[in-house]
């Protein structure tokens, strides 16, 4: 028999086998096929003694990023493990800590480079004598159900493989070790972010609801804030005690959160105070725009997306929504007016005072921990007392006009001086006139490039002149107001005189 006849025989046999398998699959039940699959897998496991555990990047109905995946990512990015990988991904370390597996200088946003495992890469780890194999995987995401929630384009996950004899060691010791160490590395190297909620929302499209962010790089600290030193020290001590009070809050049965109400005239440093809080505690900042939130349900969903170690900020709370004690009365409108503005009213936020209170200290506020809720307002008297009572806004901090102690802080920041002969005159003027720290800082700022190297007397003189002009304007304004009041009284008396004379004549 020749070679051609032999290959022809094999081809005929293979074709017959494929035909028989197709007939089997068509006429026999799926249950039998599933049973055969189960037995086949058992046969494979008999000769393949390794167990695999996967850590998915996104989990849950809303597809939130898994904390376990993030911890594994940080753990594997450490230099002691990622140095064994051949394919790596590089990114700038915005924190400048340079704790990745490699570092170098560059002109990018950071001075160090973070290296992490690339897709389809594998590294080997060891723990208590056991060898463990980590691989970074990516695959197309297959979705067989219709969902209103967004889904990532690809499925990313880490796969951990190990011999089955190490199962108890991995489950009870190794995985907790990886998650704890990865979380610690992530907190050390994390870059703080400034979040804002999206301005559009559709109840049928979750993708329009959520937070977008940028890197938070505000340089403010409590040392640079123009405020009484004792008051600053009290605030700093309170913040540090809160950040270390996890066990205390658990013992007294309260959610680990604290409310701050910052109030005072515009330009007194409320936003700067928030930035200093974030820099002191190393917290992210969530700037919540209430007018962009559709309703109370959307507000709760935003709350669930906020991580721990966060400052939730609602600036100018008196202007965000109608949250004052006196509710606006419904005004009568003609049919034409209703048709004209009806579509605009539908777009307005339906967040209520009750919904905001639940957001602050209701049951939903306990979802998560280590959070500060900060309100700012220029007119504290306009706010509903229920909104700012103790227990919701635990600390009420008034940021008022600049005093002499605050001026000295600004003089040290802007001019680098602690004493000057003009300080006595400035102190006297500050006692006579209210001026905000923002106005003081503006006058201490050199107006021209050439003034930077000039004596500090130029800047101090600018401030003295501004204080004197502000004082004169105030006096002139009071005189004009007084003259207007007198003229109004005289006018009222003159208008009432003729009617009085007529009554007498009658």
CSV table of C-alpha atoms in Angstrom, one decimal:
chain,number,residue,atom,x,y,z
A,1,UNK,CA,0.0,0.0,0.0
A,2,UNK,CA,1.4,3.3,-1.0
A,3,UNK,CA,1.7,6.5,1.0
A,4,UNK,CA,-1.2,8.1,-0.8
A,5,UNK,CA,-3.5,5.2,0.0
A,6,UNK,CA,-2.5,5.4,3.7
A,7,UNK,CA,-3.3,9.1,4.0
A,8,UNK,CA,-6.6,8.6,2.1
A,9,UNK,CA,-7.5,5.9,4.7
A,10,UNK,CA,-6.7,8.2,7.6
A,11,UNK,CA,-8.7,11.0,6.0
A,12,UNK,CA,-11.7,8.8,5.5
A,13,UNK,CA,-11.6,7.6,9.1
A,14,UNK,CA,-11.3,11.1,10.4
A,15,UNK,CA,-14.3,12.2,8.3
A,16,UNK,CA,-16.3,9.3,9.6
A,17,UNK,CA,-15.5,10.2,13.2
A,18,UNK,CA,-16.5,13.8,12.7
A,19,UNK,CA,-19.8,12.7,11.1
A,20,UNK,CA,-20.5,10.4,14.0
A,21,UNK,CA,-19.8,13.2,16.6
A,22,UNK,CA,-22.1,15.5,14.8
A,23,UNK,CA,-24.9,12.9,14.8
A,24,UNK,CA,-24.2,12.3,18.5
A,25,UNK,CA,-24.4,16.0,19.3
A,26,UNK,CA,-27.7,16.3,17.3
A,27,UNK,CA,-29.6,13.4,18.7
A,28,UNK,CA,-28.4,13.0,22.2
A,29,UNK,CA,-29.4,15.3,25.1
A,30,UNK,CA,-27.2,18.2,26.4
A,31,UNK,CA,-27.3,16.6,29.8
A,32,UNK,CA,-25.2,13.7,28.6
A,33,UNK,CA,-22.8,16.1,27.0
A,34,UNK,CA,-22.5,18.1,30.3
A,35,UNK,CA,-21.9,14.9,32.2
A,36,UNK,CA,-19.1,13.9,29.9
A,37,UNK,CA,-17.6,17.4,30.3
A,38,UNK,CA,-17.7,17.1,34.1
A,39,UNK,CA,-15.9,13.7,33.9
A,40,UNK,CA,-13.4,15.1,31.5
A,41,UNK,CA,-12.6,18.0,33.8
A,42,UNK,CA,-12.2,15.5,36.7
A,43,UNK,CA,-9.8,13.5,34.6
A,44,UNK,CA,-7.8,16.7,33.8
A,45,UNK,CA,-7.7,17.7,37.5
A,46,UNK,CA,-6.4,14.2,38.3
A,47,UNK,CA,-3.2,15.0,36.4
A,48,UNK,CA,-3.2,18.8,36.9
A,49,UNK,CA,-2.8,19.5,40.6
A,50,UNK,CA,-2.9,23.3,40.4
A,51,UNK,CA,-5.7,25.6,41.7
A,52,UNK,CA,-6.5,29.0,40.2
A,53,UNK,CA,-8.1,32.0,41.8
A,54,UNK,CA,-9.1,35.1,39.8
A,55,UNK,CA,-9.4,38.7,41.0
A,56,UNK,CA,-11.7,40.6,38.7
A,57,UNK,CA,-11.2,44.4,38.1
A,58,UNK,CA,-14.9,45.2,38.2
A,59,UNK,CA,-17.5,43.5,40.4
A,60,UNK,CA,-21.1,43.9,41.4
A,61,UNK,CA,-24.2,45.1,39.6
A,62,UNK,CA,-22.9,48.6,39.2
A,63,UNK,CA,-19.5,47.3,38.1
A,64,UNK,CA,-17.4,49.1,40.7
A,65,UNK,CA,-13.7,48.7,40.6
A,66,UNK,CA,-12.8,46.0,43.0
A,67,UNK,CA,-10.7,46.9,46.1
A,68,UNK,CA,-9.2,43.5,46.1
A,69,UNK,CA,-8.0,43.9,42.5
A,70,UNK,CA,-6.5,47.3,43.3
A,71,UNK,CA,-4.7,45.8,46.3
A,72,UNK,CA,-3.3,43.0,44.2
A,73,UNK,CA,-2.2,45.5,41.6
A,74,UNK,CA,-0.3,47.6,44.2
A,75,UNK,CA,1.2,44.4,45.7
A,76,UNK,CA,2.5,43.1,42.4
A,77,UNK,CA,3.9,46.6,41.4
A,78,UNK,CA,6.3,46.6,44.3
A,79,UNK,CA,9.9,46.3,43.2
A,80,UNK,CA,10.6,43.0,44.9
A,81,UNK,CA,8.0,41.3,42.6
A,82,UNK,CA,7.7,43.3,39.4
A,83,UNK,CA,11.4,43.2,38.7
A,84,UNK,CA,11.0,39.6,37.6
A,85,UNK,CA,8.5,40.6,34.8
A,86,UNK,CA,9.7,41.1,31.3
A,87,UNK,CA,6.8,43.2,30.0
A,88,UNK,CA,6.0,46.2,32.0
A,89,UNK,CA,3.8,49.3,31.8
A,90,UNK,CA,5.3,52.7,32.8
A,91,UNK,CA,3.6,55.7,34.2
A,92,UNK,CA,4.7,58.8,36.1
A,93,UNK,CA,4.4,58.7,39.9
A,94,UNK,CA,2.5,61.9,40.5
A,95,UNK,CA,3.1,61.7,44.2
A,96,UNK,CA,6.9,61.7,43.7
A,97,UNK,CA,7.4,58.9,46.1
A,98,UNK,CA,9.3,56.8,43.6
A,99,UNK,CA,8.3,53.5,45.3
A,100,UNK,CA,7.8,51.6,42.1
A,101,UNK,CA,10.0,49.0,40.6
A,102,UNK,CA,12.0,51.6,38.7
A,103,UNK,CA,12.6,55.3,38.9
A,104,UNK,CA,14.2,57.9,36.9
A,105,UNK,CA,14.1,61.6,36.2
A,106,UNK,CA,12.1,63.3,33.5
A,107,UNK,CA,10.2,66.4,32.6
A,108,UNK,CA,6.8,64.9,33.1
A,109,UNK,CA,4.4,65.6,35.9
A,110,UNK,CA,6.4,63.6,38.4
A,111,UNK,CA,10.1,63.0,39.2
A,112,UNK,CA,9.8,59.2,39.4
A,113,UNK,CA,8.4,56.4,37.2
A,114,UNK,CA,6.1,53.6,38.3
A,115,UNK,CA,6.4,50.2,36.6
A,116,UNK,CA,3.7,47.6,36.7
A,117,UNK,CA,3.0,44.3,35.0
A,118,UNK,CA,1.7,44.4,31.5
A,119,UNK,CA,-1.1,42.3,30.1
A,120,UNK,CA,-0.5,38.6,29.8
A,121,UNK,CA,2.6,38.8,32.0
A,122,UNK,CA,3.5,36.4,34.8
A,123,UNK,CA,5.6,36.7,37.9
A,124,UNK,CA,6.5,34.2,40.6
A,125,UNK,CA,6.1,34.9,44.3
A,126,UNK,CA,7.0,32.8,47.4
A,127,UNK,CA,5.4,32.6,50.8
A,128,UNK,CA,6.2,30.3,53.6
A,129,UNK,CA,8.0,27.9,51.3
A,130,UNK,CA,5.2,27.8,48.7
A,131,UNK,CA,5.5,29.0,45.1
A,132,UNK,CA,2.7,31.1,43.7
A,133,UNK,CA,2.2,32.2,40.2
A,134,UNK,CA,0.5,35.5,39.3
A,135,UNK,CA,-0.6,36.5,35.8
A,136,UNK,CA,-2.2,39.6,34.4
A,137,UNK,CA,-5.0,38.7,32.0
A,138,UNK,CA,-7.2,40.6,29.6
A,139,UNK,CA,-10.1,39.2,27.5
A,140,UNK,CA,-13.0,40.5,25.6
A,141,UNK,CA,-16.1,41.0,27.8
A,142,UNK,CA,-19.0,38.9,26.8
A,143,UNK,CA,-22.4,40.2,27.9
A,144,UNK,CA,-25.5,38.2,27.3
A,145,UNK,CA,-27.9,40.5,29.2
A,146,UNK,CA,-29.3,44.0,28.6
A,147,UNK,CA,-28.2,46.4,31.3
A,148,UNK,CA,-28.6,50.2,31.8
A,149,UNK,CA,-25.3,50.3,33.5
A,150,UNK,CA,-22.0,50.8,31.7
A,151,UNK,CA,-19.6,48.0,31.1
A,152,UNK,CA,-15.9,48.2,30.5
A,153,UNK,CA,-14.7,47.3,27.0
A,154,UNK,CA,-12.5,44.4,28.2
A,155,UNK,CA,-12.4,42.1,31.1
A,156,UNK,CA,-9.2,42.4,33.2
A,157,UNK,CA,-8.3,40.2,36.0
A,158,UNK,CA,-5.3,38.7,37.9
A,159,UNK,CA,-5.0,35.0,38.1
A,160,UNK,CA,-3.3,33.3,41.1
A,161,UNK,CA,-2.1,29.7,40.5
A,162,UNK,CA,-0.7,27.4,43.2
A,163,UNK,CA,-0.4,23.7,44.1
A,164,UNK,CA,-3.5,22.3,45.7
A,165,UNK,CA,-1.5,21.1,48.8
A,166,UNK,CA,-1.0,24.9,49.6
A,167,UNK,CA,-4.8,25.6,49.5
A,168,UNK,CA,-5.2,26.3,53.3
A,169,UNK,CA,-2.0,28.4,53.4
A,170,UNK,CA,-3.1,30.5,50.5
A,171,UNK,CA,-6.7,31.0,51.7
A,172,UNK,CA,-6.0,31.6,55.4
A,173,UNK,CA,-2.6,33.4,55.3
A,174,UNK,CA,-1.3,34.4,51.8
A,175,UNK,CA,-4.3,36.2,50.4
A,176,UNK,CA,-4.9,38.3,53.6
A,177,UNK,CA,-1.2,39.1,53.5
A,178,UNK,CA,-1.4,40.3,49.8
A,179,UNK,CA,-4.5,42.4,50.4
A,180,UNK,CA,-3.2,44.1,53.6
A,181,UNK,CA,0.2,44.8,52.1
A,182,UNK,CA,-1.3,46.0,48.8
A,183,UNK,CA,-3.7,48.3,50.6
A,184,UNK,CA,-0.8,49.8,52.6
A,185,UNK,CA,1.3,50.3,49.4
A,186,UNK,CA,-1.7,51.8,47.6
A,187,UNK,CA,-2.4,54.3,50.4
A,188,UNK,CA,1.3,55.3,50.6
A,189,UNK,CA,1.6,55.9,46.8
A,190,UNK,CA,-1.8,57.1,46.0
A,191,UNK,CA,-2.3,60.5,44.3
A,192,UNK,CA,-4.9,62.6,45.9
A,193,UNK,CA,-7.7,63.7,43.6
A,194,UNK,CA,-10.3,66.4,43.2
A,195,UNK,CA,-13.6,65.0,42.2
A,196,UNK,CA,-16.7,66.7,40.8
A,197,UNK,CA,-20.1,65.1,39.9
A,198,UNK,CA,-21.1,65.1,36.3
A,199,UNK,CA,-23.4,68.0,35.3
A,200,UNK,CA,-25.9,65.8,33.3
A,201,UNK,CA,-28.0,63.0,34.5
A,202,UNK,CA,-30.5,60.7,32.9
A,203,UNK,CA,-32.4,58.2,35.1
A,204,UNK,CA,-32.2,55.6,32.3
A,205,UNK,CA,-28.5,56.0,31.7
A,206,UNK,CA,-26.1,55.4,34.7
A,207,UNK,CA,-23.1,56.4,32.6
A,208,UNK,CA,-24.1,60.1,33.0
A,209,UNK,CA,-24.1,59.8,36.8
A,210,UNK,CA,-20.8,59.6,38.6
A,211,UNK,CA,-17.6,61.5,39.4
A,212,UNK,CA,-14.9,62.8,37.2
A,213,UNK,CA,-11.5,63.8,38.7
A,214,UNK,CA,-8.3,65.7,38.3
A,215,UNK,CA,-5.1,65.5,40.4
A,216,UNK,CA,-5.4,67.6,43.5
A,217,UNK,CA,-2.3,69.8,43.8
A,218,UNK,CA,-3.4,72.8,45.9
A,219,UNK,CA,-0.4,74.0,47.9
A,220,UNK,CA,-2.4,75.5,50.9
A,221,UNK,CA,-1.4,74.4,54.4
A,222,UNK,CA,-2.4,75.5,57.9
A,223,UNK,CA,0.9,77.3,58.2
A,224,UNK,CA,0.0,79.6,55.3
A,225,UNK,CA,-3.6,80.3,56.4
A,226,UNK,CA,-4.1,83.8,57.8
A,227,UNK,CA,-5.8,83.0,61.1
A,228,UNK,CA,-5.3,83.3,64.8
A,229,UNK,CA,-2.6,80.7,65.8
A,230,UNK,CA,-4.6,79.3,68.7
A,231,UNK,CA,-7.7,78.8,66.6
A,232,UNK,CA,-5.6,77.1,63.9
A,233,UNK,CA,-4.0,74.8,66.5
A,234,UNK,CA,-7.5,73.9,67.8
A,235,UNK,CA,-8.7,73.0,64.3
A,236,UNK,CA,-5.6,70.9,63.5
A,237,UNK,CA,-5.9,69.0,66.8
A,238,UNK,CA,-9.6,68.2,66.1
A,239,UNK,CA,-8.8,67.0,62.5
A,240,UNK,CA,-6.0,64.7,63.7
A,241,UNK,CA,-8.1,63.3,66.5
A,242,UNK,CA,-10.8,62.5,64.0
A,243,UNK,CA,-8.4,60.7,61.6
A,244,UNK,CA,-7.2,58.5,64.4
A,245,UNK,CA,-10.6,57.9,65.9
A,246,UNK,CA,-11.8,54.8,64.1
A,247,UNK,CA,-12.0,52.7,67.3
A,248,UNK,CA,-13.6,55.6,69.2
A,249,UNK,CA,-16.4,56.0,66.7
A,250,UNK,CA,-17.0,52.3,66.6
A,251,UNK,CA,-17.1,52.1,70.4
A,252,UNK,CA,-19.7,54.9,70.7
A,253,UNK,CA,-21.8,53.6,67.8
A,254,UNK,CA,-21.4,56.5,65.4
A,255,UNK,CA,-20.4,56.5,61.7
A,256,UNK,CA,-16.8,57.6,61.2
A,257,UNK,CA,-17.6,61.0,59.8
A,258,UNK,CA,-17.5,64.6,61.0
A,259,UNK,CA,-19.2,67.8,59.8
A,260,UNK,CA,-17.7,71.2,59.5
A,261,UNK,CA,-19.5,74.5,58.8
A,262,UNK,CA,-17.3,77.2,57.5
A,263,UNK,CA,-19.0,80.6,57.3
A,264,UNK,CA,-17.9,84.2,56.9
A,265,UNK,CA,-17.8,87.0,54.3
A,266,UNK,CA,-16.4,86.3,50.8
A,267,UNK,CA,-12.6,86.3,50.6
A,268,UNK,CA,-12.0,85.1,54.1
A,269,UNK,CA,-10.4,81.8,53.0
A,270,UNK,CA,-13.1,79.1,53.2
A,271,UNK,CA,-11.9,77.2,50.1
A,272,UNK,CA,-8.3,77.6,51.2
A,273,UNK,CA,-9.2,76.0,54.6
A,274,UNK,CA,-10.7,73.0,52.8
A,275,UNK,CA,-7.5,72.6,50.8
A,276,UNK,CA,-5.4,72.8,53.9
A,277,UNK,CA,-7.6,70.1,55.5
A,278,UNK,CA,-7.1,67.8,52.6
A,279,UNK,CA,-3.3,68.3,52.6
A,280,UNK,CA,-3.1,67.8,56.4
A,281,UNK,CA,-5.0,64.5,56.4
A,282,UNK,CA,-4.1,63.3,52.9
A,283,UNK,CA,-7.7,63.1,51.8
A,284,UNK,CA,-9.4,63.2,48.4
A,285,UNK,CA,-11.8,66.1,47.9
A,286,UNK,CA,-15.3,65.6,46.4
A,287,UNK,CA,-16.8,68.9,45.3
A,288,UNK,CA,-20.6,68.2,45.2
A,289,UNK,CA,-22.6,70.4,42.9
A,290,UNK,CA,-26.2,69.9,44.2
A,291,UNK,CA,-27.8,71.7,41.3
A,292,UNK,CA,-26.5,69.1,39.0
A,293,UNK,CA,-28.1,66.2,41.0
A,294,UNK,CA,-31.5,65.2,39.6
A,295,UNK,CA,-33.1,63.9,42.8
A,296,UNK,CA,-32.5,62.2,46.1
A,297,UNK,CA,-32.0,58.8,44.6
A,298,UNK,CA,-29.2,60.2,42.4
A,299,UNK,CA,-27.7,61.8,45.5
A,300,UNK,CA,-27.5,58.4,47.3
A,301,UNK,CA,-25.9,56.8,44.3
A,302,UNK,CA,-23.2,59.5,44.3
A,303,UNK,CA,-22.7,58.9,48.0
A,304,UNK,CA,-22.1,55.2,47.3
A,305,UNK,CA,-19.3,56.1,44.9
A,306,UNK,CA,-17.3,58.1,47.4
A,307,UNK,CA,-14.4,56.3,48.9
A,308,UNK,CA,-13.0,56.6,52.4
A,309,UNK,CA,-10.4,59.3,53.3
A,310,UNK,CA,-12.5,61.9,51.6
A,311,UNK,CA,-13.8,65.4,52.2
A,312,UNK,CA,-17.2,66.0,50.8
A,313,UNK,CA,-17.6,69.7,50.0
A,314,UNK,CA,-20.8,71.7,49.4
A,315,UNK,CA,-19.7,75.2,48.8
A,316,UNK,CA,-22.1,78.2,49.1
A,317,UNK,CA,-24.8,75.8,50.4
A,318,UNK,CA,-27.2,78.7,50.8
A,319,UNK,CA,-27.1,79.3,47.1
A,320,UNK,CA,-27.2,75.7,45.9
A,321,UNK,CA,-30.8,74.9,46.6
A,322,UNK,CA,-33.7,76.3,48.5
A,323,UNK,CA,-32.5,75.0,51.9
A,324,UNK,CA,-33.5,77.9,54.1
A,325,UNK,CA,-36.1,77.7,56.8
A,326,UNK,CA,-38.5,79.8,54.9
A,327,UNK,CA,-39.7,78.0,51.8
A,328,UNK,CA,-40.4,79.8,48.7
A,329,UNK,CA,-44.1,80.4,48.2
A,330,UNK,CA,-45.8,79.3,45.0
A,331,UNK,CA,-46.4,82.3,42.7
A,332,UNK,CA,-49.5,82.6,40.5
A,333,UNK,CA,-48.5,82.1,36.9
A,334,UNK,CA,-50.6,82.5,33.7
A,335,UNK,CA,-51.0,79.6,31.3
A,336,UNK,CA,-48.5,81.3,28.9
A,337,UNK,CA,-45.9,81.6,31.6
A,338,UNK,CA,-46.3,77.9,32.6
A,339,UNK,CA,-45.9,76.8,29.0
A,340,UNK,CA,-42.9,79.0,28.6
A,341,UNK,CA,-40.9,77.9,31.6
A,342,UNK,CA,-42.4,74.4,32.1
A,343,UNK,CA,-39.6,72.7,30.3
A,344,UNK,CA,-37.0,74.5,32.3
A,345,UNK,CA,-38.5,73.5,35.6
A,346,UNK,CA,-38.3,69.9,34.7
A,347,UNK,CA,-34.6,70.2,34.4
A,348,UNK,CA,-34.2,71.7,37.9
A,349,UNK,CA,-32.8,69.6,40.7
A,350,UNK,CA,-35.4,67.8,42.9
A,351,UNK,CA,-33.1,67.2,45.8
A,352,UNK,CA,-35.0,68.0,49.0
A,353,UNK,CA,-33.8,69.1,52.4
A,354,UNK,CA,-34.8,65.7,53.8
A,355,UNK,CA,-32.7,64.0,51.1
A,356,UNK,CA,-29.7,66.1,52.0
A,357,UNK,CA,-30.1,65.4,55.7
A,358,UNK,CA,-30.2,61.7,55.0
A,359,UNK,CA,-27.1,62.2,52.8
A,360,UNK,CA,-25.3,63.8,55.8
A,361,UNK,CA,-26.3,61.7,58.8
A,362,UNK,CA,-29.0,59.2,57.7
A,363,UNK,CA,-28.6,55.5,57.3
A,364,UNK,CA,-26.9,56.0,53.9
A,365,UNK,CA,-24.2,58.1,55.5
A,366,UNK,CA,-22.8,55.0,57.3
A,367,UNK,CA,-21.9,53.5,53.9
A,368,UNK,CA,-18.2,54.0,54.0
A,369,UNK,CA,-16.0,55.7,56.6
A,370,UNK,CA,-13.4,58.3,57.4
A,371,UNK,CA,-15.2,61.2,55.7
A,372,UNK,CA,-15.5,64.9,56.4
A,373,UNK,CA,-18.6,66.8,55.3
A,374,UNK,CA,-17.8,70.5,54.8
A,375,UNK,CA,-20.4,73.2,54.2
A,376,UNK,CA,-19.4,76.7,53.3
A,377,UNK,CA,-21.7,79.8,53.3
A,378,UNK,CA,-21.5,83.5,53.3
A,379,UNK,CA,-24.8,83.9,55.2
A,380,UNK,CA,-25.2,81.3,57.9
A,381,UNK,CA,-28.5,82.9,59.1
A,382,UNK,CA,-30.2,81.8,55.8
A,383,UNK,CA,-29.7,78.1,56.5
A,384,UNK,CA,-32.3,75.9,58.0
A,385,UNK,CA,-31.3,75.2,61.7
A,386,UNK,CA,-32.0,71.5,61.1
A,387,UNK,CA,-29.2,71.4,58.5
A,388,UNK,CA,-26.5,72.9,60.7
A,389,UNK,CA,-27.3,71.5,64.1
A,390,UNK,CA,-24.7,69.7,66.2
A,391,UNK,CA,-24.4,66.2,65.1
A,392,UNK,CA,-24.6,67.1,61.5
A,393,UNK,CA,-22.3,70.1,61.4
A,394,UNK,CA,-20.2,69.3,64.5
A,395,UNK,CA,-17.8,72.2,64.2
A,396,UNK,CA,-18.9,75.8,63.3
A,397,UNK,CA,-15.9,77.8,62.3
A,398,UNK,CA,-16.2,81.4,61.5
A,399,UNK,CA,-13.7,82.8,59.1
A,400,UNK,CA,-13.8,86.5,59.6
A,401,UNK,CA,-11.9,89.6,58.4
A,402,UNK,CA,-8.1,89.8,58.7
A,403,UNK,CA,-6.7,90.8,62.0
A,404,UNK,CA,-3.1,91.7,62.8
A,405,UNK,CA,-2.1,88.1,63.6
A,406,UNK,CA,-3.4,87.0,60.2
A,407,UNK,CA,-1.6,89.9,58.5
A,408,UNK,CA,1.7,88.8,60.0
A,409,UNK,CA,1.2,85.3,58.5
A,410,UNK,CA,0.5,86.9,55.1
A,411,UNK,CA,3.5,89.2,55.5
A,412,UNK,CA,5.7,86.2,56.2
A,413,UNK,CA,4.3,84.2,53.3
A,414,UNK,CA,4.4,87.0,50.7
A,415,UNK,CA,7.3,89.2,51.8
A,416,UNK,CA,9.4,86.9,54.0
A,417,UNK,CA,9.4,89.3,57.0
A,418,UNK,CA,8.3,89.0,60.6
A,419,UNK,CA,8.8,92.7,61.7
A,420,UNK,CA,8.8,96.1,60.1
A,421,UNK,CA,8.5,99.7,61.2
A,422,UNK,CA,5.2,100.0,59.3
A,423,UNK,CA,3.6,97.1,61.2
A,424,UNK,CA,2.4,99.4,64.0
A,425,UNK,CA,0.5,101.7,61.5
A,426,UNK,CA,-1.0,98.7,59.7
A,427,UNK,CA,-2.1,97.2,63.0
A,428,UNK,CA,-3.9,100.4,64.0
A,429,UNK,CA,-5.7,100.5,60.6
A,430,UNK,CA,-6.7,96.9,60.8
A,431,UNK,CA,-8.4,97.6,64.1
A,432,UNK,CA,-10.4,100.4,62.5
A,433,UNK,CA,-11.4,98.8,59.2
A,434,UNK,CA,-12.7,95.4,58.1
A,435,UNK,CA,-10.7,93.9,55.3
A,436,UNK,CA,-10.6,90.3,54.0
A,437,UNK,CA,-7.4,88.2,53.9
A,438,UNK,CA,-7.8,88.0,50.1
A,439,UNK,CA,-7.7,91.8,49.9
A,440,UNK,CA,-4.6,92.0,52.1
A,441,UNK,CA,-2.8,89.3,50.1
A,442,UNK,CA,-3.6,91.2,46.8
A,443,UNK,CA,-2.0,94.3,48.1
A,444,UNK,CA,1.0,92.5,49.3
A,445,UNK,CA,1.5,90.9,45.9
A,446,UNK,CA,4.0,92.8,43.7
A,447,UNK,CA,2.1,94.5,40.8
A,448,UNK,CA,5.1,94.6,38.4
A,449,UNK,CA,8.0,92.2,37.8
A,450,UNK,CA,10.6,94.8,38.7
A,451,UNK,CA,8.9,95.3,42.1
A,452,UNK,CA,9.8,91.7,43.2
A,453,UNK,CA,13.4,92.7,44.0
A,454,UNK,CA,12.3,96.1,45.4
A,455,UNK,CA,12.1,96.8,49.2
A,456,UNK,CA,9.1,95.3,51.0
A,457,UNK,CA,8.1,98.9,51.8
A,458,UNK,CA,6.5,99.2,48.4
A,459,UNK,CA,4.0,96.4,49.2
A,460,UNK,CA,3.4,97.5,52.7
A,461,UNK,CA,2.8,101.1,51.5
A,462,UNK,CA,0.3,99.7,49.0
A,463,UNK,CA,-1.6,97.9,51.8
A,464,UNK,CA,-1.6,101.1,54.0
A,465,UNK,CA,-3.0,103.1,51.0
A,466,UNK,CA,-5.7,100.5,50.4
A,467,UNK,CA,-6.7,100.5,54.0
A,468,UNK,CA,-6.9,104.3,54.2
A,469,UNK,CA,-8.9,104.5,51.0
A,470,UNK,CA,-11.2,101.8,52.2
A,471,UNK,CA,-11.7,103.6,55.4
A,472,UNK,CA,-12.6,106.9,53.5
A,473,UNK,CA,-15.0,105.1,51.2
A,474,UNK,CA,-16.7,103.6,54.2
A,475,UNK,CA,-17.1,107.0,55.9
A,476,UNK,CA,-18.3,108.5,52.7
A,477,UNK,CA,-20.8,105.7,52.2
A,478,UNK,CA,-22.1,106.1,55.8
A,479,UNK,CA,-22.6,109.9,55.2
A,480,UNK,CA,-24.4,109.3,52.0
A,481,UNK,CA,-26.6,106.7,53.7
A,482,UNK,CA,-27.4,109.1,56.5
A,483,UNK,CA,-28.2,111.9,54.1
A,484,UNK,CA,-30.5,109.6,52.2
A,485,UNK,CA,-32.3,108.6,55.3
A,486,UNK,CA,-32.8,112.2,56.4
A,487,UNK,CA,-34.1,113.2,52.9
A,488,UNK,CA,-36.6,110.3,53.0
A,489,UNK,CA,-37.9,111.4,56.4
A,490,UNK,CA,-38.3,115.0,55.3
A,491,UNK,CA,-40.1,113.9,52.1
A,492,UNK,CA,-42.5,111.7,54.0
A,493,UNK,CA,-43.3,114.6,56.4
A,494,UNK,CA,-43.9,117.0,53.5
A,495,UNK,CA,-46.2,114.6,51.7
A,496,UNK,CA,-48.2,114.1,54.8
A,497,UNK,CA,-48.5,117.9,55.6
A,498,UNK,CA,-51.2,118.8,53.0
A,499,UNK,CA,-53.5,116.0,54.0
A,500,UNK,CA,-53.2,117.1,57.6
A,501,UNK,CA,-54.1,120.7,56.8
A,502,UNK,CA,-57.1,119.6,54.8
A,503,UNK,CA,-58.3,117.5,57.7
A,504,UNK,CA,-58.0,120.6,60.0
A,505,UNK,CA,-59.8,122.8,57.5
A,506,UNK,CA,-62.7,120.4,57.3
